[in-house]
Amino acid sequence: MKYWALVAAAGVGRRMGGQIPKQYLPLLGKTVIEHSLDCLVTHSAISALVVVTQAGDQQWATLAYHCDKPMHVVAGGTERSDSVLAGLQALGDLAQEDDWVLVHDAARACLSHALIDQLISQVGGDSVGGLLALPSRDTCLLYTSDAA
């Protein structure tokens, strides 16, 4: 049995409205996607990865990310669900029936080995699987005024 990481990285950042998709923004000396990939690649349970990018993604091509584990890159779809489906379809030719797939959004760089361990220990034997989720926090805006 293997654990595969499927990394959805085909987003364009439409809701954020930036010039660069979130996964390619710089964060602490690397791109966001590099932080996500580094965590997955260095986890001992992860055997291989499927990275789903936009067709013709030049930012991915110039990133030239390398790792010591097998990494397959496939073209995604219009919506995140389409991209995840494209990754799962690619895994149909790569994975065995008893392998597990951990799906991760490339723009979420706060993944840790401890969270992956927790997910695997909680649902690793479950016939359906599970979802790793953290509580959401409301966004707080802080305004300052020079009028005071």
GROMACS .gro file of C-alpha atoms in nm, residues 2-145:
model
  144
    2LYS     CA    1   0.122   0.348  -0.092
    3TYR     CA    2   0.018   0.697   0.001
    4TRP     CA    3   0.001   0.932  -0.296
    5ALA     CA    4  -0.016   1.309  -0.264
    6LEU     CA    5  -0.239   1.475  -0.521
    7VAL     CA    6  -0.163   1.847  -0.524
    8ALA     CA    7  -0.423   2.071  -0.689
    9ALA     CA    8  -0.225   2.360  -0.837
   10ALA     CA    9  -0.426   2.468  -1.142
   11GLY     CA   10  -0.588   2.771  -0.981
   12VAL     CA   11  -0.553   3.117  -1.129
   13GLY     CA   12  -0.634   3.319  -0.816
   14ARG     CA   13  -0.952   3.466  -0.965
   15ARG     CA   14  -1.111   3.549  -0.627
   16MET     CA   15  -0.790   3.706  -0.497
   17GLY     CA   16  -0.756   3.919  -0.808
   18GLY     CA   17  -0.377   3.923  -0.814
   19GLN     CA   18  -0.143   3.907  -1.109
   20ILE     CA   19   0.008   3.579  -0.990
   21PRO     CA   20  -0.186   3.270  -0.877
   22LYS     CA   21  -0.162   3.219  -0.499
   23GLN     CA   22   0.046   2.903  -0.527
   24TYR     CA   23   0.328   3.099  -0.696
   25LEU     CA   24   0.339   3.392  -0.454
   26PRO     CA   25   0.661   3.426  -0.255
   27LEU     CA   26   0.653   3.318   0.110
   28LEU     CA   27   0.962   3.307   0.331
   29GLY     CA   28   1.208   3.263   0.045
   30LYS     CA   29   1.007   3.009  -0.156
   31THR     CA   30   0.680   2.999  -0.341
   32VAL     CA   31   0.367   2.883  -0.159
   33ILE     CA   32   0.354   2.566  -0.369
   34GLU     CA   33   0.715   2.484  -0.281
   35HIS     CA   34   0.627   2.494   0.089
   36SER     CA   35   0.332   2.260   0.029
   37LEU     CA   36   0.537   2.022  -0.186
   38ASP     CA   37   0.833   2.023   0.055
   39CYS     CA   38   0.610   1.907   0.339
   40LEU     CA   39   0.457   1.628   0.132
   41VAL     CA   40   0.783   1.516  -0.030
   42THR     CA   41   0.966   1.491   0.303
   43HIS     CA   42   0.692   1.296   0.478
   44SER     CA   43   0.797   0.932   0.512
   45ALA     CA   44   0.451   0.793   0.433
   46ILE     CA   45   0.417   0.972   0.099
   47SER     CA   46   0.554   0.753  -0.181
   48ALA     CA   47   0.479   0.965  -0.488
   49LEU     CA   48   0.301   1.279  -0.603
   50VAL     CA   49   0.066   1.393  -0.875
   51VAL     CA   50   0.073   1.770  -0.929
   52VAL     CA   51  -0.219   1.910  -1.124
   53THR     CA   52  -0.138   2.239  -1.300
   54GLN     CA   53  -0.299   2.449  -1.569
   55ALA     CA   54  -0.229   2.326  -1.919
   56GLY     CA   55   0.077   2.518  -2.038
   57ASP     CA   56   0.149   2.664  -1.693
   58GLN     CA   57   0.467   2.863  -1.754
   59GLN     CA   58   0.516   2.946  -1.387
   60TRP     CA   59   0.530   2.576  -1.302
   61ALA     CA   60   0.770   2.519  -1.592
   62THR     CA   61   1.007   2.792  -1.472
   63LEU     CA   62   0.984   2.675  -1.110
   64ALA     CA   63   1.159   2.349  -1.203
   65TYR     CA   64   1.076   2.179  -0.872
   66HIS     CA   65   1.268   1.856  -0.819
   67CYS     CA   66   1.235   1.588  -0.556
   68ASP     CA   67   1.362   1.237  -0.485
   69LYS     CA   68   1.016   1.080  -0.509
   70PRO     CA   69   0.824   1.007  -0.827
   71MET     CA   70   0.628   1.315  -0.933
   72HIS     CA   71   0.378   1.319  -1.218
   73VAL     CA   72   0.241   1.644  -1.358
   74VAL     CA   73  -0.098   1.648  -1.528
   75ALA     CA   74  -0.319   1.923  -1.670
   76GLY     CA   75  -0.615   2.030  -1.461
   77GLY     CA   76  -0.956   2.169  -1.542
   78THR     CA   77  -1.156   2.487  -1.507
   79GLU     CA   78  -1.264   2.431  -1.147
   80ARG     CA   79  -1.074   2.274  -0.855
   81SER     CA   80  -1.305   1.971  -0.866
   82ASP     CA   81  -1.217   1.922  -1.235
   83SER     CA   82  -0.847   1.935  -1.149
   84VAL     CA   83  -0.879   1.686  -0.865
   85LEU     CA   84  -1.073   1.456  -1.098
   86ALA     CA   85  -0.796   1.486  -1.360
   87GLY     CA   86  -0.540   1.392  -1.095
   88LEU     CA   87  -0.748   1.095  -0.979
   89GLN     CA   88  -0.791   0.980  -1.337
   90ALA     CA   89  -0.413   0.993  -1.385
   91LEU     CA   90  -0.374   0.787  -1.068
   92GLY     CA   91  -0.601   0.525  -1.222
   93ASP     CA   92  -0.301   0.423  -1.434
   94LEU     CA   93  -0.041   0.466  -1.161
   95ALA     CA   94  -0.185   0.359  -0.826
   96GLN     CA   95  -0.286   0.018  -0.697
   97GLU     CA   96  -0.636  -0.053  -0.572
   98ASP     CA   97  -0.533  -0.048  -0.204
   99ASP     CA   98  -0.329   0.275  -0.231
  100TRP     CA   99  -0.447   0.592  -0.057
  101VAL     CA  100  -0.461   0.942  -0.203
  102LEU     CA  101  -0.413   1.255   0.005
  103VAL     CA  102  -0.550   1.557  -0.183
  104HIS     CA  103  -0.400   1.894  -0.097
  105ASP     CA  104  -0.456   2.246  -0.231
  106ALA     CA  105  -0.116   2.386  -0.336
  107ALA     CA  106  -0.210   2.732  -0.207
  108ARG     CA  107  -0.236   2.604   0.152
  109ALA     CA  108   0.123   2.622   0.276
  110CYS     CA  109   0.056   2.557   0.646
  111LEU     CA  110   0.054   2.179   0.613
  112SER     CA  111   0.277   1.992   0.858
  113HIS     CA  112   0.401   1.638   0.911
  114ALA     CA  113   0.204   1.629   1.237
  115LEU     CA  114  -0.121   1.705   1.051
  116ILE     CA  115  -0.048   1.439   0.789
  117ASP     CA  116   0.033   1.190   1.066
  118GLN     CA  117  -0.292   1.275   1.243
  119LEU     CA  118  -0.496   1.225   0.926
  120ILE     CA  119  -0.333   0.893   0.844
  121SER     CA  120  -0.370   0.761   1.199
  122GLN     CA  121  -0.737   0.867   1.222
  123VAL     CA  122  -0.862   0.740   0.884
  124GLY     CA  123  -0.586   0.519   0.747
  125GLY     CA  124  -0.789   0.203   0.802
  126ASP     CA  125  -1.128   0.348   0.714
  127SER     CA  126  -1.294   0.215   0.400
  128VAL     CA  127  -1.411   0.564   0.299
  129GLY     CA  128  -1.132   0.795   0.416
  130GLY     CA  129  -1.157   1.132   0.576
  131LEU     CA  130  -1.093   1.501   0.561
  132LEU     CA  131  -0.823   1.704   0.730
  133ALA     CA  132  -0.972   2.034   0.837
  134LEU     CA  133  -0.889   2.307   1.081
  135PRO     CA  134  -1.135   2.553   1.234
  136SER     CA  135  -1.177   2.869   1.031
  137ARG     CA  136  -1.122   3.207   1.193
  138ASP     CA  137  -1.316   3.517   1.104
  139THR     CA  138  -1.109   3.780   0.931
  140CYS     CA  139  -1.051   4.087   1.145
  141LEU     CA  140  -0.969   4.421   0.995
  142LEU     CA  141  -0.779   4.678   1.195
  143TYR     CA  142  -0.821   5.039   1.098
  144THR     CA  143  -0.608   5.317   1.232
  145SER     CA  144  -0.688   5.680   1.215
   0.00000   0.00000   0.00000
